[in-house]
mmCIF file with all atom_site columns, C-alpha atoms and ligand atoms in Angstrom:
data_model
loop_
_atom_site.group_PDB
_atom_site.id
_atom_site.type_symbol
_atom_site.label_atom_id
_atom_site.label_alt_id
_atom_site.label_comp_id
_atom_site.label_asym_id
_atom_site.label_entity_id
_atom_site.label_seq_id
_atom_site.pdbx_PDB_ins_code
_atom_site.Cartn_x
_atom_site.Cartn_y
_atom_site.Cartn_z
_atom_site.occupancy
_atom_site.B_iso_or_equiv
_atom_site.pdbx_formal_charge
_atom_site.auth_seq_id
_atom_site.auth_comp_id
_atom_site.auth_asym_id
_atom_site.auth_atom_id
_atom_site.pdbx_PDB_model_num
ATOM   1   C  CA  . MET A 1 1   ? 158.516 -29.766 238.533 1.00 54.00 ? 1   MET A CA  1
ATOM   2   C  CA  . LYS A 1 2   ? 160.852 -26.893 237.684 1.00 61.00 ? 2   LYS A CA  1
ATOM   3   C  CA  . LYS A 1 3   ? 162.659 -29.146 235.210 1.00 63.00 ? 3   LYS A CA  1
ATOM   4   C  CA  . ILE A 1 4   ? 159.440 -29.958 233.423 1.00 60.00 ? 4   ILE A CA  1
ATOM   5   C  CA  . ILE A 1 5   ? 158.501 -26.297 233.063 1.00 57.00 ? 5   ILE A CA  1
ATOM   6   C  CA  . ALA A 1 6   ? 161.981 -25.484 231.771 1.00 58.00 ? 6   ALA A CA  1
ATOM   7   C  CA  . LEU A 1 7   ? 161.772 -28.322 229.271 1.00 53.00 ? 7   LEU A CA  1
ATOM   8   C  CA  . ALA A 1 8   ? 158.349 -27.170 228.108 1.00 58.00 ? 8   ALA A CA  1
ATOM   9   C  CA  . LEU A 1 9   ? 159.751 -23.660 227.557 1.00 56.00 ? 9   LEU A CA  1
ATOM   10  C  CA  . VAL A 1 10  ? 162.671 -24.981 225.516 1.00 55.00 ? 10  VAL A CA  1
ATOM   11  C  CA  . VAL A 1 11  ? 160.320 -27.047 223.358 1.00 53.00 ? 11  VAL A CA  1
ATOM   12  C  CA  . ALA A 1 12  ? 157.990 -24.080 222.883 1.00 55.00 ? 12  ALA A CA  1
ATOM   13  C  CA  . ALA A 1 13  ? 160.876 -21.759 222.024 1.00 56.00 ? 13  ALA A CA  1
ATOM   14  C  CA  . SER A 1 14  ? 162.404 -24.096 219.486 1.00 54.00 ? 14  SER A CA  1
ATOM   15  C  CA  . THR A 1 15  ? 159.034 -24.731 217.838 1.00 53.00 ? 15  THR A CA  1
ATOM   16  C  CA  . PHE A 1 16  ? 158.558 -20.970 217.623 1.00 52.00 ? 16  PHE A CA  1
ATOM   17  C  CA  . LEU A 1 17  ? 162.002 -20.413 216.124 1.00 51.00 ? 17  LEU A CA  1
ATOM   18  C  CA  . ALA A 1 18  ? 161.589 -23.257 213.629 1.00 54.00 ? 18  ALA A CA  1
ATOM   19  C  CA  . GLN A 1 19  ? 158.315 -21.799 212.398 1.00 56.00 ? 19  GLN A CA  1
ATOM   20  C  CA  . HIS A 1 20  ? 159.638 -18.296 212.114 1.00 54.00 ? 20  HIS A CA  1
ATOM   21  C  CA  . HIS A 1 21  ? 162.786 -19.293 210.307 1.00 55.00 ? 21  HIS A CA  1
ATOM   22  C  CA  . ALA A 1 22  ? 160.925 -21.277 207.694 1.00 52.00 ? 22  ALA A CA  1
ATOM   23  C  CA  . PRO A 1 23  ? 160.286 -18.354 205.308 1.00 54.00 ? 23  PRO A CA  1
ATOM   24  C  CA  . MET A 1 24  ? 163.994 -17.496 205.288 1.00 53.00 ? 24  MET A CA  1
ATOM   25  C  CA  . ALA A 1 25  ? 164.934 -21.059 204.403 1.00 52.00 ? 25  ALA A CA  1
ATOM   26  C  CA  . GLN A 1 26  ? 162.405 -20.903 201.594 1.00 57.00 ? 26  GLN A CA  1
ATOM   27  C  CA  . ALA A 1 27  ? 163.885 -17.650 200.248 1.00 54.00 ? 27  ALA A CA  1
ATOM   28  C  CA  . GLU A 1 28  ? 167.336 -19.239 200.224 1.00 60.00 ? 28  GLU A CA  1
ATOM   29  C  CA  . GLU A 1 29  ? 166.046 -22.148 198.196 1.00 67.00 ? 29  GLU A CA  1
ATOM   30  C  CA  . MET A 1 30  ? 164.632 -19.733 195.632 1.00 70.00 ? 30  MET A CA  1
ATOM   31  C  CA  . GLY A 1 31  ? 168.055 -18.129 195.232 1.00 76.00 ? 31  GLY A CA  1
ATOM   32  C  CA  . PRO A 1 32  ? 169.197 -14.533 195.638 1.00 82.00 ? 32  PRO A CA  1
ATOM   33  C  CA  . VAL A 1 33  ? 167.594 -13.255 192.405 1.00 86.00 ? 33  VAL A CA  1
ATOM   34  C  CA  . HIS A 1 34  ? 164.158 -11.685 192.725 1.00 84.00 ? 34  HIS A CA  1
ATOM   35  C  CA  . SER A 1 35  ? 162.154 -9.604  190.323 1.00 86.00 ? 35  SER A CA  1
ATOM   36  C  CA  . ILE A 1 36  ? 160.009 -6.618  191.205 1.00 85.00 ? 36  ILE A CA  1
ATOM   37  C  CA  . ILE A 1 37  ? 157.668 -4.632  189.011 1.00 82.00 ? 37  ILE A CA  1
ATOM   38  C  CA  . LEU A 1 38  ? 158.261 -0.876  188.906 1.00 73.00 ? 38  LEU A CA  1
ATOM   39  C  CA  . PRO A 1 39  ? 155.630 1.628   187.779 1.00 68.00 ? 39  PRO A CA  1
ATOM   40  C  CA  . THR A 1 40  ? 155.903 2.536   184.111 1.00 66.00 ? 40  THR A CA  1
ATOM   41  C  CA  . ILE A 1 41  ? 157.265 5.994   183.433 1.00 61.00 ? 41  ILE A CA  1
ATOM   42  C  CA  . PRO A 1 42  ? 157.193 7.221   179.841 1.00 58.00 ? 42  PRO A CA  1
ATOM   43  C  CA  . ALA A 1 43  ? 160.792 7.353   178.615 1.00 66.00 ? 43  ALA A CA  1
ATOM   44  C  CA  . GLU A 1 44  ? 160.288 9.116   175.306 1.00 87.00 ? 44  GLU A CA  1
ATOM   45  C  CA  . LEU A 1 45  ? 158.985 12.653  174.797 1.00 96.00 ? 45  LEU A CA  1
ATOM   46  C  CA  . LYS A 1 46  ? 156.287 13.261  172.191 1.00 96.00 ? 46  LYS A CA  1
ATOM   47  C  CA  . GLU A 1 47  ? 157.393 14.423  168.752 1.00 97.00 ? 47  GLU A CA  1
ATOM   48  C  CA  . GLY A 1 48  ? 156.897 18.097  167.991 1.00 97.00 ? 48  GLY A CA  1
ATOM   49  C  CA  . ALA A 1 49  ? 158.617 21.387  167.243 1.00 97.00 ? 49  ALA A CA  1
ATOM   50  C  CA  . GLY A 1 50  ? 161.040 22.258  170.048 1.00 97.00 ? 50  GLY A CA  1
ATOM   51  C  CA  . LYS A 1 51  ? 161.569 18.653  171.246 1.00 97.00 ? 51  LYS A CA  1
ATOM   52  C  CA  . ASP A 1 52  ? 165.297 18.858  170.435 1.00 96.00 ? 52  ASP A CA  1
ATOM   53  C  CA  . LYS A 1 53  ? 165.663 21.910  172.689 1.00 97.00 ? 53  LYS A CA  1
ATOM   54  C  CA  . VAL A 1 54  ? 163.854 20.158  175.524 1.00 97.00 ? 54  VAL A CA  1
ATOM   55  C  CA  . MET A 1 55  ? 165.993 17.035  175.107 1.00 96.00 ? 55  MET A CA  1
ATOM   56  C  CA  . THR A 1 56  ? 169.202 19.056  175.411 1.00 95.00 ? 56  THR A CA  1
ATOM   57  C  CA  . LEU A 1 57  ? 168.349 21.968  177.730 1.00 97.00 ? 57  LEU A CA  1
ATOM   58  C  CA  . CYS A 1 58  ? 165.854 20.285  180.042 1.00 97.00 ? 58  CYS A CA  1
ATOM   59  C  CA  . ALA A 1 59  ? 167.842 17.123  180.657 1.00 95.00 ? 59  ALA A CA  1
ATOM   60  C  CA  . ILE A 1 60  ? 170.893 18.722  182.254 1.00 95.00 ? 60  ILE A CA  1
ATOM   61  C  CA  . CYS A 1 61  ? 169.810 18.412  185.896 1.00 96.00 ? 61  CYS A CA  1
ATOM   62  C  CA  . HIS A 1 62  ? 167.083 15.786  185.823 1.00 95.00 ? 62  HIS A CA  1
ATOM   63  C  CA  . THR A 1 63  ? 165.639 13.360  183.319 1.00 94.00 ? 63  THR A CA  1
ATOM   64  C  CA  . PRO A 1 64  ? 163.144 14.850  180.845 1.00 94.00 ? 64  PRO A CA  1
ATOM   65  C  CA  . ASP A 1 65  ? 160.708 12.253  182.281 1.00 93.00 ? 65  ASP A CA  1
ATOM   66  C  CA  . TYR A 1 66  ? 159.770 15.018  184.748 1.00 95.00 ? 66  TYR A CA  1
ATOM   67  C  CA  . ILE A 1 67  ? 157.681 16.464  181.905 1.00 97.00 ? 67  ILE A CA  1
ATOM   68  C  CA  . PRO A 1 68  ? 155.379 13.505  181.062 1.00 95.00 ? 68  PRO A CA  1
ATOM   69  C  CA  . MET A 1 69  ? 155.150 12.755  184.810 1.00 93.00 ? 69  MET A CA  1
ATOM   70  C  CA  . GLN A 1 70  ? 153.140 15.982  185.291 1.00 96.00 ? 70  GLN A CA  1
ATOM   71  C  CA  . PRO A 1 71  ? 149.413 16.145  184.725 1.00 97.00 ? 71  PRO A CA  1
ATOM   72  C  CA  . ARG A 1 72  ? 148.366 18.077  181.618 1.00 97.00 ? 72  ARG A CA  1
ATOM   73  C  CA  . LEU A 1 73  ? 148.860 21.755  182.384 1.00 98.00 ? 73  LEU A CA  1
ATOM   74  C  CA  . PRO A 1 74  ? 147.703 25.046  180.843 1.00 98.00 ? 74  PRO A CA  1
ATOM   75  C  CA  . ALA A 1 75  ? 150.245 26.945  178.705 1.00 98.00 ? 75  ALA A CA  1
ATOM   76  C  CA  . ARG A 1 76  ? 150.820 29.603  181.372 1.00 98.00 ? 76  ARG A CA  1
ATOM   77  C  CA  . THR A 1 77  ? 151.714 26.948  183.945 1.00 98.00 ? 77  THR A CA  1
ATOM   78  C  CA  . TRP A 1 78  ? 154.272 25.344  181.605 1.00 98.00 ? 78  TRP A CA  1
ATOM   79  C  CA  . ASP A 1 79  ? 155.706 28.781  180.930 1.00 98.00 ? 79  ASP A CA  1
ATOM   80  C  CA  . ALA A 1 80  ? 155.940 29.423  184.672 1.00 98.00 ? 80  ALA A CA  1
ATOM   81  C  CA  . ILE A 1 81  ? 157.691 26.067  185.205 1.00 98.00 ? 81  ILE A CA  1
ATOM   82  C  CA  . VAL A 1 82  ? 160.226 26.839  182.434 1.00 98.00 ? 82  VAL A CA  1
ATOM   83  C  CA  . HIS A 1 83  ? 160.942 30.240  183.995 1.00 98.00 ? 83  HIS A CA  1
ATOM   84  C  CA  . LYS A 1 84  ? 161.222 28.692  187.462 1.00 98.00 ? 84  LYS A CA  1
ATOM   85  C  CA  . MET A 1 85  ? 163.890 26.341  186.053 1.00 98.00 ? 85  MET A CA  1
ATOM   86  C  CA  . ILE A 1 86  ? 165.769 29.378  184.721 1.00 98.00 ? 86  ILE A CA  1
ATOM   87  C  CA  . LYS A 1 87  ? 165.337 31.825  187.627 1.00 98.00 ? 87  LYS A CA  1
ATOM   88  C  CA  . VAL A 1 88  ? 165.269 29.531  190.645 1.00 98.00 ? 88  VAL A CA  1
ATOM   89  C  CA  . PHE A 1 89  ? 167.448 26.622  189.544 1.00 98.00 ? 89  PHE A CA  1
ATOM   90  C  CA  . GLY A 1 90  ? 169.696 28.456  187.052 1.00 98.00 ? 90  GLY A CA  1
ATOM   91  C  CA  . ALA A 1 91  ? 168.853 26.522  183.884 1.00 98.00 ? 91  ALA A CA  1
ATOM   92  C  CA  . PRO A 1 92  ? 171.021 27.991  181.089 1.00 98.00 ? 92  PRO A CA  1
ATOM   93  C  CA  . VAL A 1 93  ? 168.131 28.684  178.704 1.00 98.00 ? 93  VAL A CA  1
ATOM   94  C  CA  . SER A 1 94  ? 167.828 31.857  176.602 1.00 98.00 ? 94  SER A CA  1
ATOM   95  C  CA  . GLU A 1 95  ? 164.491 33.697  176.412 1.00 98.00 ? 95  GLU A CA  1
ATOM   96  C  CA  . GLU A 1 96  ? 164.151 32.584  172.786 1.00 98.00 ? 96  GLU A CA  1
ATOM   97  C  CA  . ASP A 1 97  ? 164.660 28.915  173.705 1.00 98.00 ? 97  ASP A CA  1
ATOM   98  C  CA  . ALA A 1 98  ? 162.322 29.312  176.699 1.00 98.00 ? 98  ALA A CA  1
ATOM   99  C  CA  . LYS A 1 99  ? 159.545 30.432  174.311 1.00 98.00 ? 99  LYS A CA  1
ATOM   100 C  CA  . ALA A 1 100 ? 160.160 27.464  172.004 1.00 98.00 ? 100 ALA A CA  1
ATOM   101 C  CA  . ILE A 1 101 ? 160.198 25.056  174.974 1.00 98.00 ? 101 ILE A CA  1
ATOM   102 C  CA  . SER A 1 102 ? 157.043 26.530  176.532 1.00 98.00 ? 102 SER A CA  1
ATOM   103 C  CA  . SER A 1 103 ? 155.120 26.228  173.280 1.00 98.00 ? 103 SER A CA  1
ATOM   104 C  CA  . TYR A 1 104 ? 156.326 22.642  172.780 1.00 98.00 ? 104 TYR A CA  1
ATOM   105 C  CA  . LEU A 1 105 ? 155.173 21.775  176.326 1.00 98.00 ? 105 LEU A CA  1
ATOM   106 C  CA  . ALA A 1 106 ? 151.799 23.484  175.883 1.00 98.00 ? 106 ALA A CA  1
ATOM   107 C  CA  . ALA A 1 107 ? 151.250 21.782  172.515 1.00 98.00 ? 107 ALA A CA  1
ATOM   108 C  CA  . GLN A 1 108 ? 152.277 18.254  173.597 1.00 98.00 ? 108 GLN A CA  1
ATOM   109 C  CA  . TYR A 1 109 ? 151.459 18.188  177.322 1.00 98.00 ? 109 TYR A CA  1
ATOM   110 C  CA  . GLY A 1 110 ? 148.931 21.008  177.631 1.00 98.00 ? 110 GLY A CA  1
ATOM   111 C  CA  . THR A 1 111 ? 145.238 21.216  178.390 1.00 98.00 ? 111 THR A CA  1
ATOM   112 C  CA  . GLY A 1 112 ? 144.546 23.503  175.429 1.00 96.00 ? 112 GLY A CA  1
ATOM   113 C  CA  . GLU A 1 113 ? 144.079 26.431  177.834 1.00 96.00 ? 113 GLU A CA  1
ATOM   114 C  CA  . LYS A 1 114 ? 146.342 29.484  177.726 1.00 96.00 ? 114 LYS A CA  1
HETATM 115 C  C1  . HEC B 2 .   ? 169.730 23.837  186.475 1.00 74.62 ? 1   HEC B C1  1
HETATM 116 C  C2  . HEC B 2 .   ? 169.051 22.595  186.714 1.00 74.62 ? 1   HEC B C2  1
HETATM 117 C  C3  . HEC B 2 .   ? 167.730 22.378  185.982 1.00 74.62 ? 1   HEC B C3  1
HETATM 118 C  C4  . HEC B 2 .   ? 167.485 22.484  184.621 1.00 74.62 ? 1   HEC B C4  1
HETATM 119 C  C5  . HEC B 2 .   ? 168.460 22.808  183.511 1.00 74.62 ? 1   HEC B C5  1
HETATM 120 C  C6  . HEC B 2 .   ? 166.076 22.175  184.459 1.00 74.62 ? 1   HEC B C6  1
HETATM 121 N  N1  . HEC B 2 .   ? 165.503 21.853  185.658 1.00 74.62 ? 1   HEC B N1  1
HETATM 122 FE FE1 . HEC B 2 .   ? 163.597 21.204  185.944 1.00 74.62 ? 1   HEC B FE1 1
HETATM 123 N  N2  . HEC B 2 .   ? 163.973 20.965  187.929 1.00 74.62 ? 1   HEC B N2  1
HETATM 124 C  C7  . HEC B 2 .   ? 165.166 21.296  188.548 1.00 74.62 ? 1   HEC B C7  1
HETATM 125 C  C8  . HEC B 2 .   ? 165.010 21.061  189.964 1.00 74.62 ? 1   HEC B C8  1
HETATM 126 C  C9  . HEC B 2 .   ? 166.102 21.296  191.010 1.00 74.62 ? 1   HEC B C9  1
HETATM 127 C  C10 . HEC B 2 .   ? 163.703 20.605  190.149 1.00 74.62 ? 1   HEC B C10 1
HETATM 128 C  C11 . HEC B 2 .   ? 163.046 20.203  191.448 1.00 74.62 ? 1   HEC B C11 1
HETATM 129 C  C12 . HEC B 2 .   ? 163.548 18.801  191.626 1.00 74.62 ? 1   HEC B C12 1
HETATM 130 C  C13 . HEC B 2 .   ? 162.810 18.024  192.612 1.00 74.62 ? 1   HEC B C13 1
HETATM 131 O  O1  . HEC B 2 .   ? 161.906 18.528  193.283 1.00 74.62 ? 1   HEC B O1  1
HETATM 132 O  O2  . HEC B 2 .   ? 163.178 16.832  192.690 1.00 74.62 ? 1   HEC B O2  1
HETATM 133 C  C14 . HEC B 2 .   ? 163.082 20.535  188.849 1.00 74.62 ? 1   HEC B C14 1
HETATM 134 C  C15 . HEC B 2 .   ? 161.794 20.073  188.625 1.00 74.62 ? 1   HEC B C15 1
HETATM 135 C  C16 . HEC B 2 .   ? 161.160 20.079  187.389 1.00 74.62 ? 1   HEC B C16 1
HETATM 136 C  C17 . HEC B 2 .   ? 159.797 19.649  187.168 1.00 74.62 ? 1   HEC B C17 1
HETATM 137 C  C18 . HEC B 2 .   ? 158.857 19.066  188.210 1.00 74.62 ? 1   HEC B C18 1
HETATM 138 C  C19 . HEC B 2 .   ? 157.798 20.061  188.575 1.00 74.62 ? 1   HEC B C19 1
HETATM 139 C  C20 . HEC B 2 .   ? 158.298 21.207  189.391 1.00 74.62 ? 1   HEC B C20 1
HETATM 140 O  O3  . HEC B 2 .   ? 157.789 22.321  189.162 1.00 74.62 ? 1   HEC B O3  1
HETATM 141 O  O4  . HEC B 2 .   ? 159.165 21.039  190.268 1.00 74.62 ? 1   HEC B O4  1
HETATM 142 C  C21 . HEC B 2 .   ? 159.531 19.847  185.852 1.00 74.62 ? 1   HEC B C21 1
HETATM 143 C  C22 . HEC B 2 .   ? 158.230 19.588  185.109 1.00 74.62 ? 1   HEC B C22 1
HETATM 144 C  C23 . HEC B 2 .   ? 160.742 20.397  185.257 1.00 74.62 ? 1   HEC B C23 1
HETATM 145 N  N3  . HEC B 2 .   ? 161.712 20.498  186.217 1.00 74.62 ? 1   HEC B N3  1
HETATM 146 C  C24 . HEC B 2 .   ? 160.848 20.754  183.938 1.00 74.62 ? 1   HEC B C24 1
HETATM 147 C  C25 . HEC B 2 .   ? 162.001 21.308  183.377 1.00 74.62 ? 1   HEC B C25 1
HETATM 148 C  C26 . HEC B 2 .   ? 162.042 21.823  182.024 1.00 74.62 ? 1   HEC B C26 1
HETATM 149 C  C27 . HEC B 2 .   ? 160.882 21.853  181.040 1.00 74.62 ? 1   HEC B C27 1
HETATM 150 C  C28 . HEC B 2 .   ? 163.341 22.236  181.831 1.00 74.62 ? 1   HEC B C28 1
HETATM 151 C  C29 . HEC B 2 .   ? 163.904 22.890  180.584 1.00 74.62 ? 1   HEC B C29 1
HETATM 152 C  C30 . HEC B 2 .   ? 163.503 24.268  180.357 1.00 74.62 ? 1   HEC B C30 1
HETATM 153 C  C31 . HEC B 2 .   ? 164.070 22.001  183.066 1.00 74.62 ? 1   HEC B C31 1
HETATM 154 N  N4  . HEC B 2 .   ? 163.223 21.445  183.982 1.00 74.62 ? 1   HEC B N4  1
HETATM 155 C  C32 . HEC B 2 .   ? 165.411 22.247  183.248 1.00 74.62 ? 1   HEC B C32 1
HETATM 156 C  C33 . HEC B 2 .   ? 166.318 21.728  187.954 1.00 74.62 ? 1   HEC B C33 1
HETATM 157 C  C34 . HEC B 2 .   ? 166.486 21.965  186.611 1.00 74.62 ? 1   HEC B C34 1
#
């Protein structure tokens, strides 16, 4: 009797393992190359006065994609972000360039509000 139970367990276990290994075998047949779809992030900034300054000064620490990734923001919020980059993170941007960058951001990625 004990032998029969043991045999039944072995059969059950191997059936279980066979079933659960099947997806892996399938993946091996398909080969190691898989493709995934990543969300689209805009790679190019909009044209406009001051874009060159943004492309050079705002791409030192992170990609300029951080800009189009934001929702549209009022001018004062863009200005605050530019000054946060300077004061908090140490972005090497002069006050003159900061003004040009803030107005570019407000014009291209703004809400129209001040
Ligand atoms: C000295 C490094 C540095 C420079 C230069 C820099 N940033 Fe940043 N920026 C950061 C850091 C650090 C963060 C926060 C990163 C994070 O949370 O992953 C950040 C985040 C941002 C964000 C995301 C929103 C937020 O408030 O955190 C925006 C937008 C942004 N930067 C815009 C700019 C713009 C515009 C410029 C050009 C004036 C600029 N950055 C230059 C360091 C920098």
